[in-house]
Coordinates of C-alpha atoms and ligand atoms in Angstrom, one line a residue:
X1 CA 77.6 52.2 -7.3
X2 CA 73.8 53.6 -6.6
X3 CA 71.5 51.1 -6.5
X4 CA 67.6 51.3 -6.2
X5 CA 66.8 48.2 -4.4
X6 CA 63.1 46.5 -3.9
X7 CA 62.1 44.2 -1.0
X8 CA 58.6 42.4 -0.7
X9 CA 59.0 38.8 0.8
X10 CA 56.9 38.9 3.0
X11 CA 54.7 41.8 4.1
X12 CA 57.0 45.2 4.1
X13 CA 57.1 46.9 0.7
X14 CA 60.3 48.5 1.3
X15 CA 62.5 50.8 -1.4
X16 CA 65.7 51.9 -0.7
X17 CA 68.9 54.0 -2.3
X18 CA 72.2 52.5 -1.4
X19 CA 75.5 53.9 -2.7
X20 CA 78.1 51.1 -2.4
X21 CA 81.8 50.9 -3.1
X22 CA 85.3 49.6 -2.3
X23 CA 85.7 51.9 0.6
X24 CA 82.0 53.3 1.3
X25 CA 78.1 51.9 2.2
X26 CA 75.9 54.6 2.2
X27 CA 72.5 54.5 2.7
X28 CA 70.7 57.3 0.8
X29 CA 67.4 56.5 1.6
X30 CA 65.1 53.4 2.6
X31 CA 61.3 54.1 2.8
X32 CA 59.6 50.8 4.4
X33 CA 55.8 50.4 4.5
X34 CA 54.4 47.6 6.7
X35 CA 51.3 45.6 6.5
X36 CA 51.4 45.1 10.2
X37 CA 48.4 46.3 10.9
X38 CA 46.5 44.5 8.5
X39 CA 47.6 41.6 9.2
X40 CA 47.1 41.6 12.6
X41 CA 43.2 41.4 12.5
X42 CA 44.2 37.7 11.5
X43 CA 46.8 37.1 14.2
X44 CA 49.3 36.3 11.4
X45 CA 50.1 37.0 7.7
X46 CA 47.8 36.4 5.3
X47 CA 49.1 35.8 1.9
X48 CA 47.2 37.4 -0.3
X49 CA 46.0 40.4 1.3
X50 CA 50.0 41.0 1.4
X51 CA 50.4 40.2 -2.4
X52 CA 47.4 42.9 -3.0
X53 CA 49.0 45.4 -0.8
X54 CA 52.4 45.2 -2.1
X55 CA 50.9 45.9 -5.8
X56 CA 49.0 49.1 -4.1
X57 CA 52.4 50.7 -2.2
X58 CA 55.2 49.5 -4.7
X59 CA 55.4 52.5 -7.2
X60 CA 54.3 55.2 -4.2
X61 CA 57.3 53.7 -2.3
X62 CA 59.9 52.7 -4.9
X63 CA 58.7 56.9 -6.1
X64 CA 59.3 57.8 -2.2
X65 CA 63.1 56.3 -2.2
X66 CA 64.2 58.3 -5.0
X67 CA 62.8 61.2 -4.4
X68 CA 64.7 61.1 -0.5
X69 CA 67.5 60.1 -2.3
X70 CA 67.2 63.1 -4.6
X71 CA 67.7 61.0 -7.7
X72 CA 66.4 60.0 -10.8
X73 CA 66.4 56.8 -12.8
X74 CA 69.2 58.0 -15.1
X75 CA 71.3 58.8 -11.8
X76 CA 70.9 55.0 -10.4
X77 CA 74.1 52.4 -11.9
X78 CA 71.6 49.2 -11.1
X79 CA 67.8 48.2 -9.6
X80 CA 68.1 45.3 -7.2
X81 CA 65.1 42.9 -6.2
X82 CA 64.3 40.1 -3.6
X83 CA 63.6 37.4 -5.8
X84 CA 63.9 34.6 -2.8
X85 CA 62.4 33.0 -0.1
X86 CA 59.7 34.3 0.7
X87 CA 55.7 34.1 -0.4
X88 CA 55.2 33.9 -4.0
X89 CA 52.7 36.1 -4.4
X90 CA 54.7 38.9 -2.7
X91 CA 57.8 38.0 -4.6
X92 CA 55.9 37.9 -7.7
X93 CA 55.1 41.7 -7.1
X94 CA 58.5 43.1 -6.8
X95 CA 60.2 41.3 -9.6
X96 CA 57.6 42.3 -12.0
X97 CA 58.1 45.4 -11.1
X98 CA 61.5 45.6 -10.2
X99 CA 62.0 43.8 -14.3
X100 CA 59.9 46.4 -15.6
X101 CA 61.8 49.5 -14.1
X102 CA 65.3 48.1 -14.8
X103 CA 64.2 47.0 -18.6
X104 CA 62.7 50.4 -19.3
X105 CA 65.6 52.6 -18.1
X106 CA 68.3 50.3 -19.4
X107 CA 70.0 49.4 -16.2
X108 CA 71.4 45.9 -15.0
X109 CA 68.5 43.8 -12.8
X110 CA 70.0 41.3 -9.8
X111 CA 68.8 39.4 -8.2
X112 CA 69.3 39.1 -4.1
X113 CA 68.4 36.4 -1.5
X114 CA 66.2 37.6 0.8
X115 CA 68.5 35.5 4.2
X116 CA 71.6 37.0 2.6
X117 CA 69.8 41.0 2.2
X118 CA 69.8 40.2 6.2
X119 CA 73.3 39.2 6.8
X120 CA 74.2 42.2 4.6
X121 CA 72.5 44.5 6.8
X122 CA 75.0 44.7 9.0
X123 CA 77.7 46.2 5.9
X124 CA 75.6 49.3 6.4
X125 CA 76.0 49.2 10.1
X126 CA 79.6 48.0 10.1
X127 CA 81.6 50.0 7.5
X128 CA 85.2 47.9 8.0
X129 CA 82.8 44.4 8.2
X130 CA 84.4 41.9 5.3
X131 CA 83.7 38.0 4.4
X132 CA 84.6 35.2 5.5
X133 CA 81.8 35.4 8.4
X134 CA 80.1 33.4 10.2
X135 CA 76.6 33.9 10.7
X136 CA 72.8 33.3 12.2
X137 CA 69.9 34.8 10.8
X138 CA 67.2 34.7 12.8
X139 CA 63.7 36.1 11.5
X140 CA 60.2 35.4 11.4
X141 CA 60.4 32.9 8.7
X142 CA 64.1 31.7 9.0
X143 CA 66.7 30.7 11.6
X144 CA 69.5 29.7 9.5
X145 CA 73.7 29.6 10.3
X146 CA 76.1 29.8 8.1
X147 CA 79.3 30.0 6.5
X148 CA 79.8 33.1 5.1
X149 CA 83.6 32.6 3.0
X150 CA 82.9 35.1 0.2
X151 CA 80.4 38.3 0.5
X152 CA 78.0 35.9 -2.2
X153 CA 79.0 32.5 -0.8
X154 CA 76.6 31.3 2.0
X155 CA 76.8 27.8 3.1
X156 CA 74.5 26.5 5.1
X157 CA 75.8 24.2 8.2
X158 CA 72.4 24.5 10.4
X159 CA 68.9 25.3 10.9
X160 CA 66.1 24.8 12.4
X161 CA 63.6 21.3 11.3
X162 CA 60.9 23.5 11.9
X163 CA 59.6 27.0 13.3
X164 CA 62.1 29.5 13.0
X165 CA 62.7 31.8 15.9
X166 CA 60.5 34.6 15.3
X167 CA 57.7 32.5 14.5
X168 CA 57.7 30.8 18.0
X169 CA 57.4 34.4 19.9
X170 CA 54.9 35.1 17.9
X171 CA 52.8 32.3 18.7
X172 CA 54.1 31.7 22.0
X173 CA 53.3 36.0 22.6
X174 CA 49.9 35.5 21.2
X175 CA 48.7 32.9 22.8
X176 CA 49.6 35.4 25.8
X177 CA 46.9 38.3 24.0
X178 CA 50.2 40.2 22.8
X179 CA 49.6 42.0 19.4
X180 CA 50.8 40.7 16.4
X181 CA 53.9 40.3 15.8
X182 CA 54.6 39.4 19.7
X183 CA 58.4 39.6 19.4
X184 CA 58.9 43.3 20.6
X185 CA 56.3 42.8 23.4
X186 CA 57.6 39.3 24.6
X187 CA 61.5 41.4 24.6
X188 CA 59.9 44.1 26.9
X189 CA 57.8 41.7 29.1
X190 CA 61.3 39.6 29.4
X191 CA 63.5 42.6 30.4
X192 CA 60.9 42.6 33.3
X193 CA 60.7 39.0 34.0
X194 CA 65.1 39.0 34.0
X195 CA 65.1 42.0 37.1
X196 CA 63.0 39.4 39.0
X197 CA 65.1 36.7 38.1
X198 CA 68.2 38.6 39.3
X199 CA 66.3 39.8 42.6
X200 CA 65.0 36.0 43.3
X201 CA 61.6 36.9 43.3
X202 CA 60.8 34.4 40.1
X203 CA 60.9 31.3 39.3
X204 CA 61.8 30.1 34.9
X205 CA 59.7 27.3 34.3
X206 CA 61.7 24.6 33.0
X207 CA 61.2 24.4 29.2
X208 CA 63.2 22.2 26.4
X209 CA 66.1 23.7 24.9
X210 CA 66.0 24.4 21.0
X211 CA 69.5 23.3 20.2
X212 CA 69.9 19.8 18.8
X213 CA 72.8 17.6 20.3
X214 CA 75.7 17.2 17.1
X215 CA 74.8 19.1 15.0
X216 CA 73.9 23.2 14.3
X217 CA 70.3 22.4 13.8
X218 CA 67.2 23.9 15.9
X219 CA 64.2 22.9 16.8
X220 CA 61.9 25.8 17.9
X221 CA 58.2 23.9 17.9
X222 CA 59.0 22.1 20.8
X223 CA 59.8 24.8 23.0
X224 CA 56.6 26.7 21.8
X225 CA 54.9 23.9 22.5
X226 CA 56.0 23.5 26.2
X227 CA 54.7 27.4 26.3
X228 CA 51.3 26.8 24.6
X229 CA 50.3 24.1 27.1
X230 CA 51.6 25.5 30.5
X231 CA 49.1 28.2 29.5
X232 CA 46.3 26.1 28.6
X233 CA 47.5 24.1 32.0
X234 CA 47.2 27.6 33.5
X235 CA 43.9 28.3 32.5
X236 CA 42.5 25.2 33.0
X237 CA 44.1 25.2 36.8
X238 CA 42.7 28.9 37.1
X239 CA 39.2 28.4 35.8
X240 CA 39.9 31.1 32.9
X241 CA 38.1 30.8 29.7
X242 CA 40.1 31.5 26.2
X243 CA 39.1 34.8 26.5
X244 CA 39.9 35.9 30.1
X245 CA 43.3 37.6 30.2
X246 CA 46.3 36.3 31.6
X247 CA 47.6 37.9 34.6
X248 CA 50.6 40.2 34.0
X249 CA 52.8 38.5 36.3
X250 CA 52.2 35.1 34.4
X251 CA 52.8 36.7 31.1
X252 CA 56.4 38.0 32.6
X253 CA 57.2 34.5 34.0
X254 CA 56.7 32.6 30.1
X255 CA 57.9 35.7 28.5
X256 CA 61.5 35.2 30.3
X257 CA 61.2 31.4 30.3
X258 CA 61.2 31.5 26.8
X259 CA 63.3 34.1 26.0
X260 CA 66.0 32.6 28.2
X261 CA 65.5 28.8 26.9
X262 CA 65.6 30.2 23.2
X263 CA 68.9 32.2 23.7
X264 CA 70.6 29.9 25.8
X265 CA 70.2 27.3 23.1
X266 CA 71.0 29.5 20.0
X267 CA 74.4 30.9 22.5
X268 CA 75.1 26.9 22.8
X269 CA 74.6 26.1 19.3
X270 CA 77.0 29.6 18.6
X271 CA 79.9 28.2 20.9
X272 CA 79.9 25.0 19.0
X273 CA 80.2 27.0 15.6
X274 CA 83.0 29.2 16.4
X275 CA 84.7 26.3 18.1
X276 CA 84.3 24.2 14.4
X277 CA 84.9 27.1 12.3
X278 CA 87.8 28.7 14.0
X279 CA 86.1 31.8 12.5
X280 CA 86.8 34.8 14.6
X281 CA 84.1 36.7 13.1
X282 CA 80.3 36.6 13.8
X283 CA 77.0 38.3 12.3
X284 CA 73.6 37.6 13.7
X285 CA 71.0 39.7 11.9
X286 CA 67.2 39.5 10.7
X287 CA 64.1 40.8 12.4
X288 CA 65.0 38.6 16.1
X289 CA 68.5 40.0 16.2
X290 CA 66.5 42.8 17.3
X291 CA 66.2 41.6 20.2
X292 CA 67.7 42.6 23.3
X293 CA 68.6 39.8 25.4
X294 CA 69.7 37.7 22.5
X295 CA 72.6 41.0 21.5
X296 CA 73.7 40.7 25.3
X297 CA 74.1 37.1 25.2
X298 CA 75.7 36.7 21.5
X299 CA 77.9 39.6 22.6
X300 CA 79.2 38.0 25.5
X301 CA 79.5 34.6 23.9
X302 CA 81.2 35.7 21.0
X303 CA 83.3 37.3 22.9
X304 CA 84.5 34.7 25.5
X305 CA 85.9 33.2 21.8
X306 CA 87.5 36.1 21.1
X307 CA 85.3 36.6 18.2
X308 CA 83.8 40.0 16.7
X309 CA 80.3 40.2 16.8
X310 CA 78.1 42.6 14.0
X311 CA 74.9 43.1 14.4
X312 CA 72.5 46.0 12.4
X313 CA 71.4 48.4 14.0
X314 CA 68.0 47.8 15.0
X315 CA 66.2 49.5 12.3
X316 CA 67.9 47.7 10.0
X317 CA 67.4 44.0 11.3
X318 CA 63.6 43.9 10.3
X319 CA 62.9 43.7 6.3
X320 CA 64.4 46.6 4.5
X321 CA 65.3 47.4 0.9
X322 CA 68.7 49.3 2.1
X323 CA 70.2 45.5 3.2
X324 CA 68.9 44.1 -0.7
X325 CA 71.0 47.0 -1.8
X326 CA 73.9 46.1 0.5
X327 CA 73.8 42.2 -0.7
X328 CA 73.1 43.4 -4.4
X329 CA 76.7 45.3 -4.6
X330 CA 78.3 42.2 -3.4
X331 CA 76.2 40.1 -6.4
X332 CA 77.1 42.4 -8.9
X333 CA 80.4 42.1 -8.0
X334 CA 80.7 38.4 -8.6
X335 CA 78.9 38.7 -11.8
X336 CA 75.0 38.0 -10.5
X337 CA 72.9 39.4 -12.9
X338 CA 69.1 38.4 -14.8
X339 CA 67.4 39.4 -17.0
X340 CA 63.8 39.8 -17.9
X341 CA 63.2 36.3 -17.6
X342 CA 64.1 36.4 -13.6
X343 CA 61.2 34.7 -12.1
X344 CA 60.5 34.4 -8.1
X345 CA 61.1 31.8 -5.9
X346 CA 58.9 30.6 -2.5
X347 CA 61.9 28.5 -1.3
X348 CA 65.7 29.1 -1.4
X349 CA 67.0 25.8 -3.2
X350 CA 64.9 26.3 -5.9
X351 CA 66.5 29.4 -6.5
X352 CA 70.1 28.0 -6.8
X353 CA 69.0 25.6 -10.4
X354 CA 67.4 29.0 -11.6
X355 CA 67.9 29.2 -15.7
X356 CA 67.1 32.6 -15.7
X357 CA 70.1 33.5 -14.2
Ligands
KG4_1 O1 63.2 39.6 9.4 P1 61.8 40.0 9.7 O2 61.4 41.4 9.7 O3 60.8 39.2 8.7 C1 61.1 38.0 8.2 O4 62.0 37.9 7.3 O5 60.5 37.0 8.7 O6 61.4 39.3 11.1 C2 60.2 39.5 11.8 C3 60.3 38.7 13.1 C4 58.9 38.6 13.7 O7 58.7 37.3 14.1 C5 59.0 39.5 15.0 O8 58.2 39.1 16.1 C6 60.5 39.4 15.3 O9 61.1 39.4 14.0 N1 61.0 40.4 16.1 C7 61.5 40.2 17.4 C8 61.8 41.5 17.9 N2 61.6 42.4 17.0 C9 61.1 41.8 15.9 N3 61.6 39.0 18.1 C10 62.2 39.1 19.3 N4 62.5 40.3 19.9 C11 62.4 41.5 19.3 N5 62.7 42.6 19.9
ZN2 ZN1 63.2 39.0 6.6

């Protein structure tokens, strides 16, 4: 089944061709363009500078995907489009469009869940992967687990009651200087920080762990909070203004500290999973699967229980339209499919009491 599959969440206007079936997950093409740059200027994503560029790269890129795909609209079986979470605005852009395309050629619109496009990621990755799953999604604007039964049945069993993951290295690598987004930097910095560890020449600073006691929840603020005041602490002892830079040393020692406090509390909160779910197979995807410190330690914790792990390759844990395709297969499927009244959706409960649908 080739489907033509939008993504614009957040800010990547991504297009993709994806040719899915019973005993194949290709990946024909998957052109993403990201706003990263522009966004940076701010220190974050602003919401509707990213609506405005999405409307500006949609038909270039959704044009772009087919053409590296080498097909037309009358080759394509279905269009898929992220409908939800993510910021309206964005989401608003690629479901008009995604309606408009799929209306005007005559071809079956479905809708995908942007935290379930990520899980599915790792189909394309992992050609023998099949539900029931377990999984953790960790991105830039979720860190969620759940309980994957069927490949269009998530239930969620944990979360975090605040930042997600990739929101705390963000903040926690900007208020270092790091360029937006911090995470790649703050893994880099903490691959550093780790041979120092092992050689004894540093010293973590003691930081609260994200995992919440009884339950699969997380709490990221309070760890970036610890972060954000041992470096005003560290100014303030140092006599460095806001602006002075941080010494490169210092910037190793939170980068590890943090890193190692976050993973060692998402590895705890994965131990108790598998332990509850007797599930003997794991996914971790979205953009902080990317990380690598966090693969090493999943790997080795899934395996100690003797569970698989799949993880997407790295390309594909950021926002893509190739995992939309992936999750939109599965959708169709079990029957998913809207039609020109699908409307978007900021958060991912709203989504579930949908008419449209
Ligand atoms: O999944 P994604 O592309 O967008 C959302 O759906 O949010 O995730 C982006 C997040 C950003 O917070 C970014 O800093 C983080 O993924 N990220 C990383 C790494 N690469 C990207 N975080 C930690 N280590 C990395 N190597
Ligand atoms: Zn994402």
């Amino acid at each position: 089944m080739r489907i033509l599959a939008i993504e614009s969440s957040c800010d990547e206007t991504a297009a993709a061709v994806v040719d899915m079936g019973p005993s194949y997950r290709r990946i024909l093409s998957n052109v993403v363009a990201s706003q990263v740059d522009t966004h940076a200027l701010y220190g974050g994503v602003v919401p509707e500078i990213a609506s405005r560029a999405h409307i500006e790269a949609i038909s270039m890129i959704t044009r772009q995907a087919q053409s590296e795909a080498g097909l037309s609209l009358k080759d394509l079986d279905a269009v898929a489009v992220t409908h939800t979470p993510g910021l309206i605005g964005c989401l608003l852009v690629g479901v008009s469009f995604a309606k408009a395309l799929a209306f005007s050629a005559g071809l079956p619109l479905i809708p995908v869940d942007h935290i379930k496009a990520h899980a599915a990621a790792a189909y394309l990755s992992h050609p023998h992967l099949e539900a029931p799953f377990s999984a953790l999604v960790v991105s830039g604007g979720h860190t969620s687990i759940y309980r994957v039964p069927t490949p269009s049945t998530f239930e969620e069993i944990g979360g975090t009651r605040d930042d997600a993951a990739g929101e705390a290295f963000d903040k926690v690598g900007r208020i270092m200087g790091l360029p937006y987004p911090g995470g790649a930097a703050m893994d880099a910095l903490a691959a550093e920080g780790y041979a120092l560890l092992e050689t004894g020449d540093l010293k973590k600073i003691p930081l609260p762990s994200p995992a919440l006691r009884d339950c699969f929840d997380f709490s990221f603020s309070g760890l970036k909070t610890a972060c954000v005041n041992y470096m005003h602490n560290y100014r303030q002892i140092h006599g460095l203004d806001k602006i002075d830079p941080i010494p490169h040393e210092e910037k190793v020692r939170v980068a590890v500290s943090f890193t190692d406090a976050a993973i060692n509390g998402i590895c705890k909160t994965i131990r108790n999973v598998l332990q509850y779910t007797h599930e003997k197979t794991l996914v971790l995807a979205g953009g902080v699967a990317a990380n690598s410190h966090l693969r090493k330690a999943v790997l080795s914790t899934a395996e100690k229980h003797s569970a698989a792990l799949y993880t997407p390759s790295i390309q594909l844990c950021g926002d893509n339209g190739a995992m939309v395709g992936a999750q939109a297969y599965f959708e169709y499927l079990a029957g998913v499919q809207a039609g020109t009244g699908l409307n978007a959706f900021a958060s991912g409960e709203a989504a579930t009491i949908c008419p449209a649908l």
